[in-house]
Amino acid sequence: MPDQTTDPSALRGDCAQCFGLCCVALPFAASADFALDKPAGKPCPNLRGDHRCGIHADLRNTGFTGCTVYDCFGAGQKVSQLTFGGQDWRTGSKEHARRMFDVFPVVRRLHELLWYLTEALGLDAARPVHADLRRALEQTERLTRQTPEELAALDVAAHRQEVNVLLLRTSELVRASVTDGKGGKGTNGKKGKGKGKGKGKDRRGADLIGARLSGADLRGASLRGAYLIAADLTGADLRGADMIGADLRDADLTDADLTGAFFLTQPQLNAARGSAGTRLPESLTRPVHWAAAG
């Protein structure tokens, strides 16, 4: 497998190298996202014997929208091929399967941290903390390569708190580099524009559910953990905004500018709505359902 510390593409799920772990290890409840209940450790009825989804091409139309939003950040293939040496949960013992299901979400959380740390190391404004970020990335990568027993006993929350200190500092440095828009240039070299509804503001954890933010100037804003469910962000300027943990479910990103937005993940985009005019960071892919909705 590629080196996760240097290749961001390896921090995306590769179902061909995984034993369908997200379809077995994780629970889901009948809701707008899932058509039925499934407890943790029980295979989804749509999972085939070859560990592939039998309705993958039709998940949204059959009530499994939640599956199209999820991404394991490459944890599935690492647990399948490295942690457990390529032995799947079907052919191993019950204890082997149980331990695999216990370890998968642990590695998934570590891989999400690897995504943020890898991105932070690519941000010029964060150079003052690059050395610390690299040490944190190397430590996190080492943790992902522990034995199943060590991973099961790992305090991921404590490690995440340590890493979060660096991610917060990164956010401060990057957002401070965004100009004030008074005739200056934004993160992609364009002159500042917008309605001034939040540029540079700290909106961590803010309740913005259904908020009318069409055309809002949110350059350099901290939207860490903000609730933007069903928010109208059409044409909003989100360059240089910190998006870590922002809940974008059903948010309308039509024609929004997210170039330069950081700590944004593919699952967040997959949960939102957008258009061909939505501008994205180069590291992310335009969701297929956006074109269908447009």
Coordinates of C-alpha atoms in Angstrom, one line a residue:
M1 CA 0.0 0.0 0.0
P2 CA 1.2 3.6 -0.5
D3 CA 2.8 5.4 2.4
Q4 CA 0.0 7.2 4.1
T5 CA 2.3 9.9 5.5
T6 CA 3.2 11.2 2.0
D7 CA 0.3 10.2 -0.2
P8 CA -3.1 11.9 0.6
S9 CA -4.8 9.6 -2.0
A10 CA -4.1 6.7 0.3
L11 CA -6.3 8.4 3.0
R12 CA -9.4 7.5 1.0
G13 CA -11.3 4.3 1.2
D14 CA -10.3 1.6 -1.3
C15 CA -13.1 -0.9 -1.2
A16 CA -11.2 -3.4 -3.5
Q17 CA -8.7 -3.9 -0.7
C18 CA -11.2 -4.0 2.2
F19 CA -13.4 -6.7 3.6
G20 CA -16.5 -4.5 3.6
L21 CA -15.8 -3.5 7.2
C22 CA -18.0 -0.4 7.2
C23 CA -20.9 -2.6 6.0
V24 CA -20.4 -5.0 9.0
A25 CA -18.6 -3.3 11.9
L26 CA -20.8 -0.2 12.1
P27 CA -24.4 0.0 13.3
F28 CA -27.1 2.1 11.6
A29 CA -30.7 2.8 12.4
A30 CA -33.7 3.1 10.1
S31 CA -33.9 6.8 9.2
A32 CA -33.7 9.2 6.3
D33 CA -30.1 7.9 5.8
F34 CA -30.7 4.2 6.1
A35 CA -33.6 2.0 5.1
L36 CA -33.3 -0.4 8.0
D37 CA -31.8 -1.1 11.4
K38 CA -28.5 -3.0 11.6
P39 CA -26.5 -3.7 14.8
A40 CA -22.7 -3.4 14.9
G41 CA -21.0 -6.7 13.9
K42 CA -23.9 -7.9 11.7
P43 CA -23.4 -7.7 7.9
C44 CA -25.7 -5.5 5.9
P45 CA -28.1 -7.6 3.9
N46 CA -26.8 -5.9 0.8
L47 CA -23.3 -7.1 1.3
R48 CA -22.3 -9.9 -1.1
G49 CA -20.0 -12.8 -0.4
D50 CA -17.1 -11.0 -2.1
H51 CA -17.4 -8.1 0.3
R52 CA -18.9 -5.8 -2.3
C53 CA -22.2 -3.9 -2.0
G54 CA -25.0 -5.4 -4.1
I55 CA -26.8 -2.1 -4.6
H56 CA -23.8 0.3 -4.7
A57 CA -24.9 2.0 -7.9
D58 CA -28.4 2.6 -6.5
L59 CA -27.8 3.4 -2.9
R60 CA -29.5 6.8 -2.8
N61 CA -32.6 5.5 -4.6
T62 CA -33.0 2.6 -2.3
G63 CA -32.8 4.5 1.0
F64 CA -29.1 4.2 1.8
T65 CA -28.0 7.8 1.4
G66 CA -25.8 7.4 4.6
C67 CA -23.6 4.9 2.8
T68 CA -22.9 7.4 0.0
V69 CA -21.7 10.0 2.6
Y70 CA -19.4 7.8 4.6
D71 CA -15.6 7.5 4.0
C72 CA -13.2 5.5 6.1
F73 CA -10.2 7.7 5.2
G74 CA -8.4 4.5 4.1
A75 CA -8.7 2.7 7.4
G76 CA -10.6 -0.2 5.8
Q77 CA -7.8 -1.4 3.6
K78 CA -5.2 -0.9 6.3
V79 CA -7.1 -2.9 8.9
S80 CA -7.9 -5.6 6.3
Q81 CA -4.5 -5.9 4.7
L82 CA -2.0 -4.8 7.3
T83 CA -3.5 -5.1 10.8
F84 CA -5.0 -8.5 10.1
G85 CA -2.7 -9.6 7.4
G86 CA -5.3 -10.2 4.7
Q87 CA -7.4 -12.7 6.7
D88 CA -11.1 -11.7 6.4
W89 CA -13.7 -11.9 9.1
R90 CA -15.7 -14.6 7.2
T91 CA -12.9 -17.2 7.3
G92 CA -11.4 -16.3 10.7
S93 CA -12.6 -17.2 14.1
K94 CA -15.4 -15.3 15.9
E95 CA -12.8 -13.7 18.1
H96 CA -10.8 -12.7 15.0
A97 CA -13.9 -11.1 13.5
R98 CA -14.9 -9.3 16.8
R99 CA -11.4 -7.9 17.2
M100 CA -11.4 -6.7 13.6
F101 CA -14.7 -4.9 14.1
D102 CA -13.5 -3.3 17.3
V103 CA -10.3 -2.1 15.7
F104 CA -11.7 -0.6 12.5
P105 CA -13.4 2.5 14.0
V106 CA -10.2 3.2 16.0
V107 CA -8.0 3.2 12.9
R108 CA -10.7 5.2 11.1
R109 CA -10.4 8.0 13.7
L110 CA -6.6 7.9 13.5
H111 CA -6.7 8.1 9.7
E112 CA -9.0 11.1 9.9
L113 CA -6.3 12.8 12.0
L114 CA -3.7 11.8 9.4
W115 CA -5.9 13.6 6.7
Y116 CA -5.9 16.8 8.7
L117 CA -2.2 16.6 9.6
T118 CA -1.2 15.9 6.0
E119 CA -3.3 18.9 4.8
A120 CA -1.8 21.1 7.5
L121 CA 1.7 20.3 6.3
G122 CA 0.8 21.5 2.9
L123 CA -0.3 25.0 4.1
D124 CA 2.4 27.6 3.8
A125 CA 1.0 29.8 6.5
A126 CA 1.4 27.0 9.0
R127 CA 5.1 26.7 8.5
P128 CA 5.9 27.9 12.1
V129 CA 4.3 24.6 13.4
H130 CA 5.3 22.3 10.5
A131 CA 8.0 20.5 12.6
D132 CA 5.4 19.8 15.4
L133 CA 2.8 18.7 12.8
R134 CA 5.2 16.3 11.2
R135 CA 6.1 14.7 14.5
A136 CA 2.4 14.4 15.3
L137 CA 1.8 12.8 11.9
E138 CA 4.6 10.3 12.3
Q139 CA 3.3 9.4 15.8
T140 CA -0.2 9.0 14.5
E141 CA 1.0 6.8 11.6
R142 CA 2.9 4.6 14.1
L143 CA -0.2 4.2 16.2
T144 CA -2.2 2.9 13.2
R145 CA 0.4 0.2 12.7
Q146 CA 0.1 -1.3 16.2
T147 CA -1.2 -4.8 16.9
P148 CA -5.0 -5.4 17.2
E149 CA -4.6 -5.7 21.0
E150 CA -2.7 -2.4 21.2
L151 CA -5.2 -0.6 19.0
A152 CA -8.2 -1.9 21.0
A153 CA -6.7 -0.5 24.1
L154 CA -5.7 2.9 22.6
D155 CA -7.1 6.1 24.1
V156 CA -7.9 7.8 20.8
A157 CA -9.7 10.7 22.4
A158 CA -6.6 11.7 24.4
H159 CA -4.4 11.5 21.3
R160 CA -6.9 13.6 19.3
Q161 CA -6.8 16.3 22.0
E162 CA -3.0 16.5 21.7
V163 CA -3.3 16.8 17.9
N164 CA -6.1 19.3 18.1
V165 CA -3.8 21.8 19.8
L166 CA -1.7 21.8 16.7
L167 CA -4.7 21.9 14.4
L168 CA -6.1 24.9 16.3
R169 CA -2.7 26.7 16.0
T170 CA -2.7 25.9 12.3
S171 CA -6.2 27.3 11.9
E172 CA -5.1 30.6 13.6
L173 CA -2.1 31.0 11.3
V174 CA -3.9 30.2 8.1
R175 CA -7.0 32.4 8.9
A176 CA -4.7 35.2 9.9
S177 CA -3.1 35.1 6.5
V178 CA -6.5 35.8 4.8
T179 CA -6.6 39.6 4.0
D180 CA -9.4 41.8 5.2
G181 CA -10.9 42.2 1.8
K182 CA -10.4 46.0 1.6
G183 CA -9.1 46.0 -1.9
G184 CA -6.8 43.1 -1.0
K185 CA -6.8 39.6 -2.4
G186 CA -8.2 36.4 -1.0
T187 CA -6.6 33.0 -0.7
N188 CA -6.8 32.3 -4.4
G189 CA -5.7 35.7 -5.6
K190 CA -9.1 37.2 -6.2
K191 CA -10.1 40.6 -5.0
G192 CA -12.3 40.5 -1.9
K193 CA -16.0 40.7 -2.4
G194 CA -19.2 39.6 -0.6
K195 CA -21.8 40.9 1.8
G196 CA -19.7 40.9 4.9
K197 CA -21.8 38.5 6.9
G198 CA -19.0 36.7 8.8
K199 CA -15.6 37.1 7.2
G200 CA -12.9 36.2 9.7
K201 CA -15.3 35.6 12.6
D202 CA -15.1 32.8 15.1
R203 CA -18.2 30.7 14.6
R204 CA -17.0 27.5 16.3
G205 CA -19.9 25.3 17.2
A206 CA -22.4 27.9 16.1
D207 CA -26.1 27.0 15.5
L208 CA -26.5 27.9 11.8
I209 CA -29.1 25.3 11.0
G210 CA -31.1 26.7 8.0
A211 CA -29.2 30.0 8.1
R212 CA -29.6 32.3 5.2
L213 CA -26.0 32.9 4.2
S214 CA -26.4 33.3 0.4
G215 CA -23.5 35.4 -0.9
A216 CA -22.0 35.7 2.6
D217 CA -18.3 36.7 2.9
L218 CA -17.0 34.0 5.2
R219 CA -13.3 34.3 4.2
G220 CA -11.1 33.3 7.1
A221 CA -14.0 32.3 9.3
S222 CA -13.7 29.5 11.9
L223 CA -16.7 27.2 11.3
R224 CA -15.2 24.4 13.4
G225 CA -18.1 22.1 14.5
A226 CA -20.7 24.6 13.3
Y227 CA -24.2 23.3 12.6
L228 CA -24.8 24.3 9.0
I229 CA -27.5 21.7 8.3
A230 CA -29.8 22.9 5.4
A231 CA -28.1 26.3 5.5
D232 CA -28.3 28.4 2.3
L233 CA -24.6 29.0 1.3
T234 CA -25.3 29.6 -2.4
G235 CA -22.6 31.9 -3.8
A236 CA -20.9 32.2 -0.4
D237 CA -17.2 32.9 -0.2
L238 CA -15.6 30.3 2.1
R239 CA -12.0 30.8 1.0
G240 CA -9.6 30.4 3.9
A241 CA -12.3 29.1 6.2
D242 CA -11.7 26.4 8.8
M243 CA -14.3 23.7 8.1
I244 CA -13.2 21.0 10.5
G245 CA -16.2 19.1 11.9
A246 CA -18.8 21.5 10.3
D247 CA -22.1 19.7 9.7
L248 CA -23.0 20.3 6.1
R249 CA -25.8 17.9 5.8
D250 CA -28.2 19.2 3.1
A251 CA -26.4 22.6 3.1
D252 CA -26.7 24.3 -0.3
L253 CA -23.2 25.0 -1.7
T254 CA -24.4 26.0 -5.2
D255 CA -21.8 28.3 -6.8
A256 CA -20.0 28.7 -3.4
D257 CA -16.2 29.2 -3.4
L258 CA -14.5 26.7 -1.2
T259 CA -11.0 27.0 -2.8
G260 CA -8.6 27.6 0.0
A261 CA -11.1 26.3 2.6
F262 CA -9.2 23.8 4.8
F263 CA -9.8 20.8 7.0
L264 CA -12.8 20.0 4.7
T265 CA -13.4 16.3 4.0
Q266 CA -15.1 14.3 1.3
P267 CA -17.8 13.0 3.6
Q268 CA -18.8 16.6 4.4
L269 CA -19.1 17.5 0.7
N270 CA -21.0 14.2 0.1
A271 CA -23.6 15.2 2.7
A272 CA -24.2 18.7 1.1
R273 CA -25.7 19.9 -2.1
G274 CA -23.8 21.7 -4.8
S275 CA -23.5 22.5 -8.5
A276 CA -21.1 22.6 -11.4
G277 CA -20.3 26.1 -10.3
T278 CA -19.2 25.2 -6.8
R279 CA -15.4 25.7 -6.5
L280 CA -13.6 23.1 -4.5
P281 CA -10.1 22.4 -3.0
E282 CA -8.0 20.4 -5.4
S283 CA -7.8 17.5 -2.9
L284 CA -11.5 16.8 -3.0
T285 CA -13.9 15.4 -5.6
R286 CA -17.2 16.8 -6.8
P287 CA -19.9 14.4 -5.5
V288 CA -21.7 12.5 -8.3
H289 CA -25.1 13.3 -6.9
W290 CA -24.5 17.1 -7.3
A291 CA -24.6 16.8 -11.1
A292 CA -27.8 14.7 -10.8
A293 CA -29.4 17.3 -8.5
G294 CA -28.3 20.2 -10.7

